[in-house]
Short mmCIF file of C-alpha atoms in Angstrom, two decimals:
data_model
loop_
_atom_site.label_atom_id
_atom_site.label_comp_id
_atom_site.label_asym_id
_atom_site.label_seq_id
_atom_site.Cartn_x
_atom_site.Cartn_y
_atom_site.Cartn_z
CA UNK A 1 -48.82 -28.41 87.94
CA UNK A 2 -50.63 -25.53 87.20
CA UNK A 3 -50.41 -23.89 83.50
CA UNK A 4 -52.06 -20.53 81.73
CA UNK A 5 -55.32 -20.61 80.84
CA UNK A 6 -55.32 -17.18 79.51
CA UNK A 7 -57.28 -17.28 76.10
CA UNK A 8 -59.58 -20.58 76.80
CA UNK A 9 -62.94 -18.26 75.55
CA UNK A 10 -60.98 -17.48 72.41
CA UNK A 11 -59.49 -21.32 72.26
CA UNK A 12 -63.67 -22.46 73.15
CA UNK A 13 -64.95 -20.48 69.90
CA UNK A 14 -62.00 -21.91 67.76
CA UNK A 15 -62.55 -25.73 68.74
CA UNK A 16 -66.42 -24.86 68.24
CA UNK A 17 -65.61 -23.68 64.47
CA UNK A 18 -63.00 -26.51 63.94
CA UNK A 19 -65.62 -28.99 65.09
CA UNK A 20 -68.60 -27.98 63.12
CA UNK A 21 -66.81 -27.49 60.15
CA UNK A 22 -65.05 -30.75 60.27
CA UNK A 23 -68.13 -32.46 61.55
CA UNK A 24 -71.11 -31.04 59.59
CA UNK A 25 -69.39 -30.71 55.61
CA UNK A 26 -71.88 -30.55 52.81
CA UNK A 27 -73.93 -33.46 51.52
CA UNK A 28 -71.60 -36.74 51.23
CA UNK A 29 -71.47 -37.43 47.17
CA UNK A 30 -72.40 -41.14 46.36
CA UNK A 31 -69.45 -41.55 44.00
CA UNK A 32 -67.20 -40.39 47.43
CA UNK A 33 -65.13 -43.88 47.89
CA UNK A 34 -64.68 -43.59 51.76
CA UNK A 35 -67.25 -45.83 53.86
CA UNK A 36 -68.75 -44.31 56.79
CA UNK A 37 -67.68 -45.13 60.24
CA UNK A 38 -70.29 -45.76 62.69
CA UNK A 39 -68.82 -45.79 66.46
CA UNK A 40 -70.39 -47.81 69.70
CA UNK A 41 -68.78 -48.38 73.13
CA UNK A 42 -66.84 -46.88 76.24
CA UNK A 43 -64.56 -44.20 76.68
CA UNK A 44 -62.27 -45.41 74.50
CA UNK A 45 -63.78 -43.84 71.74
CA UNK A 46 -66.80 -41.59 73.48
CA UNK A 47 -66.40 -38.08 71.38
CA UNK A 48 -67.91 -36.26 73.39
CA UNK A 49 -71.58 -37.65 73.76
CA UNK A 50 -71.48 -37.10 77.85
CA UNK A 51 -71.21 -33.52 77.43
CA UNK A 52 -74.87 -33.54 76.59
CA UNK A 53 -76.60 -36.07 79.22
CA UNK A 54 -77.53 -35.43 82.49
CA UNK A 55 -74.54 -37.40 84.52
CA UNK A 56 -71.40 -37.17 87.07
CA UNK A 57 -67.85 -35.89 86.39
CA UNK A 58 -66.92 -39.08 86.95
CA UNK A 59 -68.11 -39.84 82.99
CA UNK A 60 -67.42 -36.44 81.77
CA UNK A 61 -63.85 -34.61 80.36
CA UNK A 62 -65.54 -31.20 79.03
CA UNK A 63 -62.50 -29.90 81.40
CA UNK A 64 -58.68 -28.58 81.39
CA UNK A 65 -56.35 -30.43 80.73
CA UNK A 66 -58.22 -33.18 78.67
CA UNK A 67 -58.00 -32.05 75.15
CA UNK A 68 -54.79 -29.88 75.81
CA UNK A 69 -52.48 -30.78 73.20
CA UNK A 70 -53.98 -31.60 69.64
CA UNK A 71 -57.67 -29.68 70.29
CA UNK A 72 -56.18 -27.27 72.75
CA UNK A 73 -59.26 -27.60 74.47
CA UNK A 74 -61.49 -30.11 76.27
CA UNK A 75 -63.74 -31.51 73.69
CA UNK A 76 -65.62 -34.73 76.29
CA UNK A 77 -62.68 -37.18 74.97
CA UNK A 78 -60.59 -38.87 77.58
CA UNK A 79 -57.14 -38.09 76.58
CA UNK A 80 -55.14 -34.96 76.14
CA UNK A 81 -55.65 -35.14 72.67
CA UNK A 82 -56.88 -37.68 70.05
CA UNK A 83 -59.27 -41.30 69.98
CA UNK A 84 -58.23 -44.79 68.30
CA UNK A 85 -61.31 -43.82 66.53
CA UNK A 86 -60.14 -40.30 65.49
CA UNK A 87 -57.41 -41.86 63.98
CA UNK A 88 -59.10 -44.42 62.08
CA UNK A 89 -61.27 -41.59 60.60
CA UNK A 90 -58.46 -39.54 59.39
CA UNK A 91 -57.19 -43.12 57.86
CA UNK A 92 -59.86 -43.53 55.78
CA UNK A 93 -60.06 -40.52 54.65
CA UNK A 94 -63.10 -39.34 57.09
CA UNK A 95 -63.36 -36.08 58.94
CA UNK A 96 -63.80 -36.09 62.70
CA UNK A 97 -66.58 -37.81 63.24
CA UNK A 98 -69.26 -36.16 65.34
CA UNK A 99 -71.05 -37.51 68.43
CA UNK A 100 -74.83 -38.11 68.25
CA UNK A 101 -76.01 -35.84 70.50
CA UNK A 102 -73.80 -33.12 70.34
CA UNK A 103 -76.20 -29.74 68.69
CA UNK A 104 -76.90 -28.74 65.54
CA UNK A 105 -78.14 -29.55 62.08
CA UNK A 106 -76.44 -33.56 62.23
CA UNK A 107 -75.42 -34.61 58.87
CA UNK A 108 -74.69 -38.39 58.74
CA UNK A 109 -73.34 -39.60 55.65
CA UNK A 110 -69.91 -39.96 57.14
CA UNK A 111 -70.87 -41.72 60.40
CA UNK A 112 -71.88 -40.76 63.43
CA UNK A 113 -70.12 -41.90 66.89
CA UNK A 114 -72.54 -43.15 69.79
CA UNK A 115 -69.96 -43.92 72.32
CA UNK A 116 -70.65 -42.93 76.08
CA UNK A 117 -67.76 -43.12 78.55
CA UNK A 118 -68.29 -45.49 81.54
CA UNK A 119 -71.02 -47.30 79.09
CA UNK A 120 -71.48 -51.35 79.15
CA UNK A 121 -73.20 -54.14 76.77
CA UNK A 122 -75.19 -54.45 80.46
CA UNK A 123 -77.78 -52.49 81.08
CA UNK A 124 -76.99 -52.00 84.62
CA UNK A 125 -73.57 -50.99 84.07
CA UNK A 126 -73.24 -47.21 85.85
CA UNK A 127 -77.16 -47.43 85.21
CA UNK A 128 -78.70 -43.49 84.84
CA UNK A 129 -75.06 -41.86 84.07
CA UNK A 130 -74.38 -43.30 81.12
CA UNK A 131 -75.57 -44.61 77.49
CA UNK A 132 -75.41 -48.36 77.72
CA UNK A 133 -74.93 -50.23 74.49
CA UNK A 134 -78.96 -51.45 73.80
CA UNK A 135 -79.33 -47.45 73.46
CA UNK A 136 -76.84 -46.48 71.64
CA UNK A 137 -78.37 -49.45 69.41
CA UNK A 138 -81.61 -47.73 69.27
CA UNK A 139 -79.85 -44.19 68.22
CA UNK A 140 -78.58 -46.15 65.23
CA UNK A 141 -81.87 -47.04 64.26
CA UNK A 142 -82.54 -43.57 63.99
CA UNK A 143 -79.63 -42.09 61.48
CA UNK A 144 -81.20 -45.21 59.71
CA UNK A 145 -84.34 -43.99 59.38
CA UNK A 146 -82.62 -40.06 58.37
CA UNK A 147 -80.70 -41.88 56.22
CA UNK A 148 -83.56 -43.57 54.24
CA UNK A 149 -85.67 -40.43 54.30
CA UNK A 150 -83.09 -38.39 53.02
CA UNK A 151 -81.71 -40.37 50.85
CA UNK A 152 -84.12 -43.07 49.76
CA UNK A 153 -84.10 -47.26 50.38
CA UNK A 154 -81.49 -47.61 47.93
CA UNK A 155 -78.70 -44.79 48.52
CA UNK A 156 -79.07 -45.31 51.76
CA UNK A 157 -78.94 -49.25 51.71
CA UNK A 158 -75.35 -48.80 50.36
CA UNK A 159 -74.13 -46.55 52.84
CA UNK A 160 -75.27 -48.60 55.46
CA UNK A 161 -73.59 -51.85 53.97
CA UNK A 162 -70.17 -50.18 53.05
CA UNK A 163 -70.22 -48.70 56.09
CA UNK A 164 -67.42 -50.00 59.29
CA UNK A 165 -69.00 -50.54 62.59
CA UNK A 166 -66.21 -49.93 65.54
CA UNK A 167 -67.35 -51.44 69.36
CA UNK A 168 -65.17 -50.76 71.63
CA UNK A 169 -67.24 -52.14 74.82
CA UNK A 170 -66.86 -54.55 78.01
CA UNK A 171 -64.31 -52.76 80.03
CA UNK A 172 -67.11 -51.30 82.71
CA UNK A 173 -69.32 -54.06 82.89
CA UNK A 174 -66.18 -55.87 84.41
CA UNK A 175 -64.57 -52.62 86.23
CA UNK A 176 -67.39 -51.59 87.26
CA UNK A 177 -67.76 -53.87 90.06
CA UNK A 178 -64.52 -53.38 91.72
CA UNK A 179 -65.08 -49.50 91.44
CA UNK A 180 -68.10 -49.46 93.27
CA UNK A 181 -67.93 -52.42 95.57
CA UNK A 182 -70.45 -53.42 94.43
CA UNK A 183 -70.65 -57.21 93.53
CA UNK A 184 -74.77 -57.90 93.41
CA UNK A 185 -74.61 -58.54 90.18
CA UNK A 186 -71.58 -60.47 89.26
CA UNK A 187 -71.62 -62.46 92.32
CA UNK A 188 -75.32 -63.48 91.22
CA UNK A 189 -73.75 -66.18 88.68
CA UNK A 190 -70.16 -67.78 87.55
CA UNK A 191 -67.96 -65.60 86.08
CA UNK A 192 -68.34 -67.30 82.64
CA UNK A 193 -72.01 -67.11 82.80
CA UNK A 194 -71.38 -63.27 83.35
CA UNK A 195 -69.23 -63.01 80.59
CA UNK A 196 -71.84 -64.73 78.30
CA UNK A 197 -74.13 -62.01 79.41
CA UNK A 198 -72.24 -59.40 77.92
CA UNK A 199 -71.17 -61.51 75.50
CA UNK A 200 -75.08 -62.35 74.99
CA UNK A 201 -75.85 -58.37 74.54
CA UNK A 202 -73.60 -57.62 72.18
CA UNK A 203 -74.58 -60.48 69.68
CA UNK A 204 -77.75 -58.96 69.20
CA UNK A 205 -76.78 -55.44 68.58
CA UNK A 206 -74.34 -57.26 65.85
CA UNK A 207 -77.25 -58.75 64.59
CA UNK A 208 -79.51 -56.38 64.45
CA UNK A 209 -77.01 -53.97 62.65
CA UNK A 210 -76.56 -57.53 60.56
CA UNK A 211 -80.27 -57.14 59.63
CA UNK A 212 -79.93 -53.03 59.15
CA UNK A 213 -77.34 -53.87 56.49
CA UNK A 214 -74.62 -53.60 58.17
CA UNK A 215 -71.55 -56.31 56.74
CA UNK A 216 -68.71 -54.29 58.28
CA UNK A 217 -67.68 -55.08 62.16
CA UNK A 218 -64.03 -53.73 63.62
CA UNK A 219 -63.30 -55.22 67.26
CA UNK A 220 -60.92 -54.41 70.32
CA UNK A 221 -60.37 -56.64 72.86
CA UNK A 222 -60.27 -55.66 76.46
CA UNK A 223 -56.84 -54.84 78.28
CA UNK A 224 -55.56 -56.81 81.18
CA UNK A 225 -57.90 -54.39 83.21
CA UNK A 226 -56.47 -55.15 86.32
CA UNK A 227 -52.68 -53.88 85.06
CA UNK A 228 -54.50 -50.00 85.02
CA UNK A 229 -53.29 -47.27 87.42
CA UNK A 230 -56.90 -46.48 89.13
CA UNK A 231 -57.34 -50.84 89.24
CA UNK A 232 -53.60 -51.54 91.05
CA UNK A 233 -54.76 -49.14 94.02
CA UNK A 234 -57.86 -50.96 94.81
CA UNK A 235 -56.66 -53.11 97.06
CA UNK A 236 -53.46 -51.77 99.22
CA UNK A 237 -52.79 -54.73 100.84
CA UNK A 238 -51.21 -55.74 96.85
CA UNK A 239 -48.67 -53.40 97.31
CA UNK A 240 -49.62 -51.86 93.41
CA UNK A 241 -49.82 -55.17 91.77
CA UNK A 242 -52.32 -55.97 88.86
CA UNK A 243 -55.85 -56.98 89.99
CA UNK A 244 -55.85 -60.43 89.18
CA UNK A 245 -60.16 -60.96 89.39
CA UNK A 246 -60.97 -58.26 87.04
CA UNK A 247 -58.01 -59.26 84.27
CA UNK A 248 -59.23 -62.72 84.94
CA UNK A 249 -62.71 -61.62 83.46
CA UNK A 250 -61.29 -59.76 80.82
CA UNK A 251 -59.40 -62.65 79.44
CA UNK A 252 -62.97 -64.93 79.76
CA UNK A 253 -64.36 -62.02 78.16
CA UNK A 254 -61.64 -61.96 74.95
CA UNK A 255 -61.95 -65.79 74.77
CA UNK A 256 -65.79 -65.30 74.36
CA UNK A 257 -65.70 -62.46 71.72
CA UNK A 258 -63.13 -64.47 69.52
CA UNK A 259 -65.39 -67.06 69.89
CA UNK A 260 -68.42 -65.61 68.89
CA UNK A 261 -66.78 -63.52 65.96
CA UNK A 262 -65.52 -67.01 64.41
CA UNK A 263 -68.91 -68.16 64.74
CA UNK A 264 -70.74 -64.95 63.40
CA UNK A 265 -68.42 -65.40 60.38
CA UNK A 266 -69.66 -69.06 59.59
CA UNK A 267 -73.21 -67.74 60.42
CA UNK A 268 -74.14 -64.30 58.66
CA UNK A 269 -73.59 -64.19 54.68
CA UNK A 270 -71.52 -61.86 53.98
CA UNK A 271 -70.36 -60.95 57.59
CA UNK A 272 -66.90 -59.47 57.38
CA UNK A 273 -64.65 -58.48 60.98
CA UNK A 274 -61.73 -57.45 61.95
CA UNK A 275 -60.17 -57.84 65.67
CA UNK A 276 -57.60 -56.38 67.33
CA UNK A 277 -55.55 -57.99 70.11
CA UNK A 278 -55.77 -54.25 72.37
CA UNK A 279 -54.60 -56.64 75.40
CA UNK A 280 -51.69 -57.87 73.45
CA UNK A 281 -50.30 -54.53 72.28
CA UNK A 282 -50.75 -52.09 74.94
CA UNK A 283 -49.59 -54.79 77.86
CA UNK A 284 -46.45 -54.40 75.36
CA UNK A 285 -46.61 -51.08 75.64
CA UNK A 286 -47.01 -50.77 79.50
CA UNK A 287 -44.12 -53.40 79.84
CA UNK A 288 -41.66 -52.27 77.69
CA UNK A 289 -42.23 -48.06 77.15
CA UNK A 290 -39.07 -47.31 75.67
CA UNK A 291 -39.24 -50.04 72.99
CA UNK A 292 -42.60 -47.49 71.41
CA UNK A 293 -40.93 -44.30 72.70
CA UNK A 294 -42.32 -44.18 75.64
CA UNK A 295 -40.91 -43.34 79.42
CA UNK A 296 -43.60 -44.61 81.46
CA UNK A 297 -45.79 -48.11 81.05
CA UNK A 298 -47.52 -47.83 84.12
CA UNK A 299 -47.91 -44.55 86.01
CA UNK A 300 -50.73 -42.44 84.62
CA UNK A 301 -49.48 -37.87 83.22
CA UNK A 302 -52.31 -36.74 85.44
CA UNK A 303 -54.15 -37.85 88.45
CA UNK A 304 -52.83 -38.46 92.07
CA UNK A 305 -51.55 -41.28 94.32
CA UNK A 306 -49.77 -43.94 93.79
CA UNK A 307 -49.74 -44.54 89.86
CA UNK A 308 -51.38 -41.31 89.83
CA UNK A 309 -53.96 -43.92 90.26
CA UNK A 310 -56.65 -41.52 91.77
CA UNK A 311 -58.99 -40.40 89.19
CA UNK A 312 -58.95 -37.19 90.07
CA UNK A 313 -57.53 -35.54 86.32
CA UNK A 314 -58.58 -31.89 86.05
CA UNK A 315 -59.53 -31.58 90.36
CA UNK A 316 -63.90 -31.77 89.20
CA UNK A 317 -63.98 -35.24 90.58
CA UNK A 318 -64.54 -36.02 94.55
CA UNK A 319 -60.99 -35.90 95.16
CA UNK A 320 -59.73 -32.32 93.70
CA UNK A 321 -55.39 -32.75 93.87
CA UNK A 322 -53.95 -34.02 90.98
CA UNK A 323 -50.74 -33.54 89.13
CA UNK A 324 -49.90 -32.94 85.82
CA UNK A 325 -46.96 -34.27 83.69
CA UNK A 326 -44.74 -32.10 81.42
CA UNK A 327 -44.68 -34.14 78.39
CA UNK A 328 -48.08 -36.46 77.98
CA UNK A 329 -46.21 -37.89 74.64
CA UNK A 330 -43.99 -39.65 76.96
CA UNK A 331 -46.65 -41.35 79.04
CA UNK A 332 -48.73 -44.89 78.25
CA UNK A 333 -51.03 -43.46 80.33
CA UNK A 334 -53.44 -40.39 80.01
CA UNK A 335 -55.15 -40.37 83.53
CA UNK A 336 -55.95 -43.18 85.54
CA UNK A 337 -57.90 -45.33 82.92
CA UNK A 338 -57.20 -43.55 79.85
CA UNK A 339 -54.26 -43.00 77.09
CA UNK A 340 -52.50 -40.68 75.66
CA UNK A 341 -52.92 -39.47 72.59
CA UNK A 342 -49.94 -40.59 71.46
CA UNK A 343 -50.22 -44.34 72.35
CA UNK A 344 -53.85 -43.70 70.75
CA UNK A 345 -52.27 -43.38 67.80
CA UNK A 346 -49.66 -46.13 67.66
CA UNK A 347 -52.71 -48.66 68.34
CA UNK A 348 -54.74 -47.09 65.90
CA UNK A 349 -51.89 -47.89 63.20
CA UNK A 350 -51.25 -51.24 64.45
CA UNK A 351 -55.24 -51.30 63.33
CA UNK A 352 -55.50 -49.85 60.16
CA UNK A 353 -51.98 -51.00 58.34
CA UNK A 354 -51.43 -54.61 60.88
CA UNK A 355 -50.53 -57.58 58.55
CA UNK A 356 -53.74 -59.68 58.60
CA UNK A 357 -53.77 -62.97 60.50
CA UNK A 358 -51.21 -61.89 62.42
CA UNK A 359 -51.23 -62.63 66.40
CA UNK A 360 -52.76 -59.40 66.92
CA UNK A 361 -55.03 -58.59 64.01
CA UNK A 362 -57.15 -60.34 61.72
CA UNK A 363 -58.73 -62.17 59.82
CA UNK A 364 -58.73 -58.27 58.16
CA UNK A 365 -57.01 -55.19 59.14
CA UNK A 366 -58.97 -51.92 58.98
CA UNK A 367 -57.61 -50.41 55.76
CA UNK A 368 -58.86 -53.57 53.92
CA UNK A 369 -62.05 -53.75 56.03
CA UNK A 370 -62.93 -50.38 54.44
CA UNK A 371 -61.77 -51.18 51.24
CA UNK A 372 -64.12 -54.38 50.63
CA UNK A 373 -67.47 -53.75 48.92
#
């Protein structure tokens, strides 16, 4: 398991350079053609914003081996290299874009990404350790502002409405739960009357991004949440088969965004979206490896236990054993919730070049969504 970590001051200072330079590039042009990406949700697509907040290694991965083979270093992403939403960047023709809070003189022409790992569209979703979705909301409405002040109403207007908003968001508030035990909250209605909830929370962030400007909206919908490595070793009595209660909300929950999306579209002139079936594709993935060039569907590269289902990745988390695969590129599975970079990417170009209206894209793909004016 273990590997050299001779050079990892040297390989800090060189991610630190890459990063800033990639991240904070002289003033964005107004005849530049690429549309900014603006990022919200989980750790799906966190950047590295829980580096910065006061919180648990449980919603951190500022650690070895997360970041080990494209940044060489941990950079707060949960994977051993690259996001869906680092891909999508590079797509459009976008350098990396930067989390919110990470230091120094912000620039946000390009986009920013507000993303917090283990974050929800509920407020009480791993309330105090992360940056739930009404917040990340309210950092928006700052670059806004920064964005109107620096530019003026009307430069800024038109970054904000070419822009593409990305969510990524729903997977703790139904995890969540199950991972703690506890089931206050969920148990406190019907399971469809939780969804709408969420459901409920996110429609107003849309909105008020709606009323910011913002035309723009890309969509994942949640995995079969259950079928996870950390989620099939909740319950041993299963025997390491898929936790049917928490895929059962996920499936309410995709039922519920489609819905609303359709509706939004009827709705809000000039409201454009994009969805991608994430439950679809990567269920593919985890049933059928080899078919995408993978070895393993269902076993996480690092963590410990059955499915390397432990979350224990990188030994800073209450348990401290873990092992470590050779080759992550062969592996669905990053640690016990997370992906690999490489299966990052294939979804990311099922995203940005999927046929439109397909069964698991539409009504635009994310090339066009950027393209539109």
């Amino acid at each position: 398991m273990a590997r050299t970590r001779s050079s990892l001051i040297f390989l800090f200072f060189l991610h630190c350079l890459v990063i800033f330079s990639t991240s904070f590039g002289a003033k964005r042009s107004e005849k530049e053609e690429a549309a900014a990406l603006f990022i919200f949700g989980d750790s799906f697509v966190d950047a590295g914003n829980n580096n910065y907040i006061n919180t648990t290694t449980l919603d951190q991965a500022n650690f070895w081996p997360y970041g080990e083979t494209f940044f060489r270093f941990p950079t707060g992403r949960f994977s051993d290299g690259r996001l869906i939403s680092d891909f999508i960047a590079e797509y459009a023709k976008l350098p990396l874009i930067p989390p919110f809070l990470q230091p120094g003189a912000q620039r946000y022409y390009n986009g920013v990404n507000f993303a917090s790992a283990g974050a929800g569209a509920l407020v009480e979703t791993f309330q105090g350790d992360v940056i739930n979705l009404k917040t990340q909301l309210n950092y928006y409405k700052k670059v806004e502002s920064w964005l109107r002040e620096k530019l003026g109403n009307d430069e800024a207007k038109l970054i904000i409405t070419r822009a593409v908003y990305l969510f990524s968001i729903g997977t703790n508030d139904y995890s969540s739960p199950f991972l703690t035990n506890n089931f206050t909250l969920l148990n406190s209605s019907s399971h469809s009357e939780y969804v709408g909830i969420v459901i409920g929370n996110l429609t107003t962030v849309i909105k008020e991004i709606y009323e910011s400007g913002g035309r723009k909206f890309a969509f994942t919908n949640l995995p079969t949440l259950g079928c996870f490595p950390a989620m099939r070793i909740i319950r041993t009595e299963d025997n390491g088969r898929c936790l049917k209660k928490v895929s059962s909300l996920s499936k309410l929950h995709n039922e519920a965004l489609s819905k609303l999306l359709f509706d939004l579209n009827k709705q809000l002139k000039g409201f454009k979206y994009s969805i991608f079936d994430m439950n679809r594709r990567l269920r593919e993935r985890m049933n059928h490896p080899s078919k995408y060039g993978f070895k393993e569907g269902e076993t996480a590269c690092c963590g410990t236990g059955e499915f390397r289902g432990v979350f224990s990745c990188g030994g800073k988390r209450p348990v401290k054993e873990f092992q470590l695969c050779e080759n992550p590129n062969q592996f669905v599975f990053w640690d016990s919730f997370h992906l690999t970079e490489m299966a990052n990417r294939q979804l990311a170009q099922e995203m940005w070049n999927g046929t439109a209206n397909s069964h698991f894209i539409g009504p635009y793909n994310l090339n066009k969504l950027f393209q539109i004016c």
